[in-house]
Structure formats: C-alpha cells, structure tokens
Amino acid sequence: MKCIILAGGSGERLWPISRELYPKSLINFFGGNSLVQNAYQIASSVTSEKNILTISNIRQLNDTFQQLKKLNPNPTVIAEPMSKNTAPAVASAITYLQGAKDEMVLILPVDFSIDNVGGFVSTIEKAKKLAKKDYIVSFGIKPAYSEDGFGYIKTGKDLLTGKKVEKFIEKPEKSEVAKYIKKKDFYWNSGIYLGKISVFIEAYQKYASEEYNNFSKEMFDENNKIKYEYYENISNISIDYALMEKIDNLAFVEMETSWFDYGNWQTLYNNSEKDAKGNVITGNVVTDKIKNCFVHSSKELVAVSGIKNTIVVETEDALLVCDKSRASDINKLVKKLKKNNDETTLARKTMFRPWGYYTCMNGGDGWLTKIISVSPGHKLSLQSHNHRSEHWVVLEGTATVLLDDEVHTLNKRQSIDIPVKAKHSLQNHTSEPLKILEVQKGDYISEDDIIRYEDMYGRVK
C-alpha cells in the first residue's frame, strides 16, 4: 500500500504561530515531533517507508525534507510550484504513483494526531476490504462538540466492514451543525481516504478531466518538482469539493482511535488539557480571573485579566486576540494583512534551519540585523550573495569562518566582514553553541539572494 502525505498549507488558520513560509505542518505545538513528522510516523505504522510519498509546496520543500530526514535518510518528497489546495495535490501525487495503479493508496492530511496506533491500524485493515471492492473509503469520528470548520459525513446502509456514504457535507452552516451532532448517522470527516490508485484516477477522469488531463510523469523535473505550467491555470479546490461530494462509490469506516485536528485555535483549545477554570495556558503568562481562555506566549510576558472565551496568542512580532467562536475566521484577518503586504504573514522572526536557527532583530531600507545560532558540529553552506555584504560579530562560542580561500577562527567579541559575492561559510566545530550578530547591507535584502556551492544538508541545486 502506498501513502500520500499532504504537507502543504498557507499558514492562515493558526496565525501568528503558523506562517506562509513556515506553516503548521512544520511546527511542533506540544513537544516532540512536528505535524509532518507525526503524519509520517502514522503512515509508517501501516506501510513501509519506501511506500510513503510526501507532497509539499516549493517554498516549504527544504524544511519539509530536512524534518523528514530525521526519520528516514532518504524520504520521497515532491513539490508543488504554488498552493492550489488538496485536489491538485492528490492528483499530482497519484500521477507520480500511477505506475503502481493496481495498488491501494492512503491519503493523509498533515494536521491531525491520534492516541492509539493499534486502533488506527485496525481501522485501515477494515477499510482495505472495502477498497478491494473499488470503493474510496472515508474515515470519520463521532462529533464531540459543535464545530463548523469540519466536513461532515452522513452514513447510510451497512457495507462489509463499514457503511455507504449517503451524503458528504464540506464546511456546513453553523445552524446545520447543531442538528448534525445530535444524530447517530453524522460524523466528522477526518480528511483521510483510502482506495485503489486506479479508482482515484477514474474519479479524476470522470469529474475533473479538463483540469488534469495533461498530468503525466513529464510534469516532474529531475528533482521531483512540479513544473509551473502544469499548475498555472488549474482551480484552487479541495478534493472534497472536486470529488468526494460527487462520487457514488464512497464508503465510510469509523476511526477506532481518538482523533485530534489542528484546524484552528478553537480546536487546539478543545483538545488541550485545561485548568480548573477551563483555561489552556502556555508560556510566559500571568492571569487573574479569566475563564475558558486559550493564552499562549512564545516569548514576551502576556498578562490577562477579567476575560472569558478568548484566544490570546503572542509571537515575537504579532499578537492575536479574538473570541473563541471566531477562531475559524482568523484566515480573514490574514488575508487583510496579505493585501497590505504585511510581512508577518510570511515568516516569523525566528526561523529554524538544519544547522540551528536565526532571529531577525531589526531592519530597514538596505539593512537587516540577525542573531544566528549554529548548533555544535554544524555549519552553514558554502555560499555567496550577489546583492549584500555581511558583518559578523561573535557573541558566544568559537566560530570557524571560511572566506574565499582563507580560514579564520574567531572568539567572543571578534568580528569579520563578508564582501558582496565572496564565498563564505560559518561553522561550529566545538561542542558548545555558537551565536553571532550578523549585519546585512545591500540594495536587495532577501533570503533568496543565496548561491550555494557546498552543503552538508543536500540543498545545493
């Protein structure tokens, strides 16, 4: 059995923690693995690693690949040139796998977790019996509370090891949800699907042939990146709207494990451990007389008093405050910010890399300051910049600097200049962390002004 992990995302519903360049799939919310690593381990419980294919957005490709390398030295990752929702993503991944079209494929979103791997494996085994009969199988969970951000499934007659899907409702009205959760035949849709690759291909040919009739192996370049022209004119649409609401061979199996969706701040609140007043508090937070709130601090002190049913999320560069009932509408705020070209929608000030992390401190027209932290035994790629020079000052540790053909060793408070177009690398050969202050100056300051020549993390193009 093959498995497709959908690891894209625009970083909107869990803003400001999640951003366009570093969406929720890459984030570790409660310790342990990120969401894409969690999904990969779930996939590994039902199939071998060689059968797992992850599809990501080109802008998140490197981060996704580096995270998965911690679980598998050589994960298979393909990249979309732009985000166009789940219908194109699944179509692309199935095109990549179409040589194995007699096999089954399990489609996993990245934004969920489970607490019982054995129950999940048992659920998949039941679904396989239906998939063998040419059903596409959906997986559902009995609703625990009213949530209009989920899709719902209405089940019908019994089938072998599940039920026939009578109706598929993607993102219903709030007034309808209140009715659904009182009925025995309505379930949350997990967004997980199982079926033969050939059956998925037939569904696309029947319901979306005009969009995907030119998809073929030629759409992938030598690095498994999808060529732009194949995505330029296709619709931005979910697989639920494109296929699942239309097909007549859709079956249902109830999940034999709890299921937790990282859809928005309300769903995180609903599935988190709460104090005696119904609050979820994480980070540097002081409270007084608050009730049923979600309050998170990434760094700065957050003090709240006399509020209830409120979400408060602080990051280094943004603060979100909203009523819990409006959690599913946070993407509307983000869209407004994007119209204003607000940089807080793209990335956080602190970005993690295979070698450590960097934090953007301040910037202006033609300059930017960063704190760069390099983990023991790691190093940045040998690179150059066409548009900026850099000045490095060692704050902690000992830096080994490769600058053109010379090697420099710098200790605390020592500095060095990196001219425009000079080949350079920052390295930490010690057992202690290395921190430097970097000042960038130039006519163009951007992370894409990097030419890599050597890289221990496989990022040389």
mmCIF file of C-alpha atoms in Angstrom, residues 5 18 53 71 137 146 189 239 241 290 347 393 422 453:
data_model
loop_
_atom_site.group_PDB
_atom_site.id
_atom_site.type_symbol
_atom_site.label_atom_id
_atom_site.label_comp_id
_atom_site.label_asym_id
_atom_site.label_seq_id
_atom_site.Cartn_x
_atom_site.Cartn_y
_atom_site.Cartn_z
ATOM 1 C CA ILE A 5 1.074 12.834 2.979
ATOM 2 C CA SER A 18 1.887 29.421 11.606
ATOM 3 C CA LEU A 53 5.281 9.969 -0.651
ATOM 4 C CA LEU A 71 13.003 9.879 10.408
ATOM 5 C CA VAL A 137 -13.140 4.875 1.794
ATOM 6 C CA SER A 146 -20.237 21.563 17.641
ATOM 7 C CA ASN A 189 -14.758 13.870 8.205
ATOM 8 C CA ILE A 239 -10.560 17.063 -3.078
ATOM 9 C CA TYR A 241 -15.449 19.548 -3.355
ATOM 10 C CA ILE A 290 -10.100 34.536 33.403
ATOM 11 C CA ALA A 347 7.563 34.195 8.300
ATOM 12 C CA VAL A 393 30.392 39.616 15.425
ATOM 13 C CA ALA A 422 32.617 36.407 -1.587
ATOM 14 C CA TYR A 453 28.260 25.706 -3.647
#
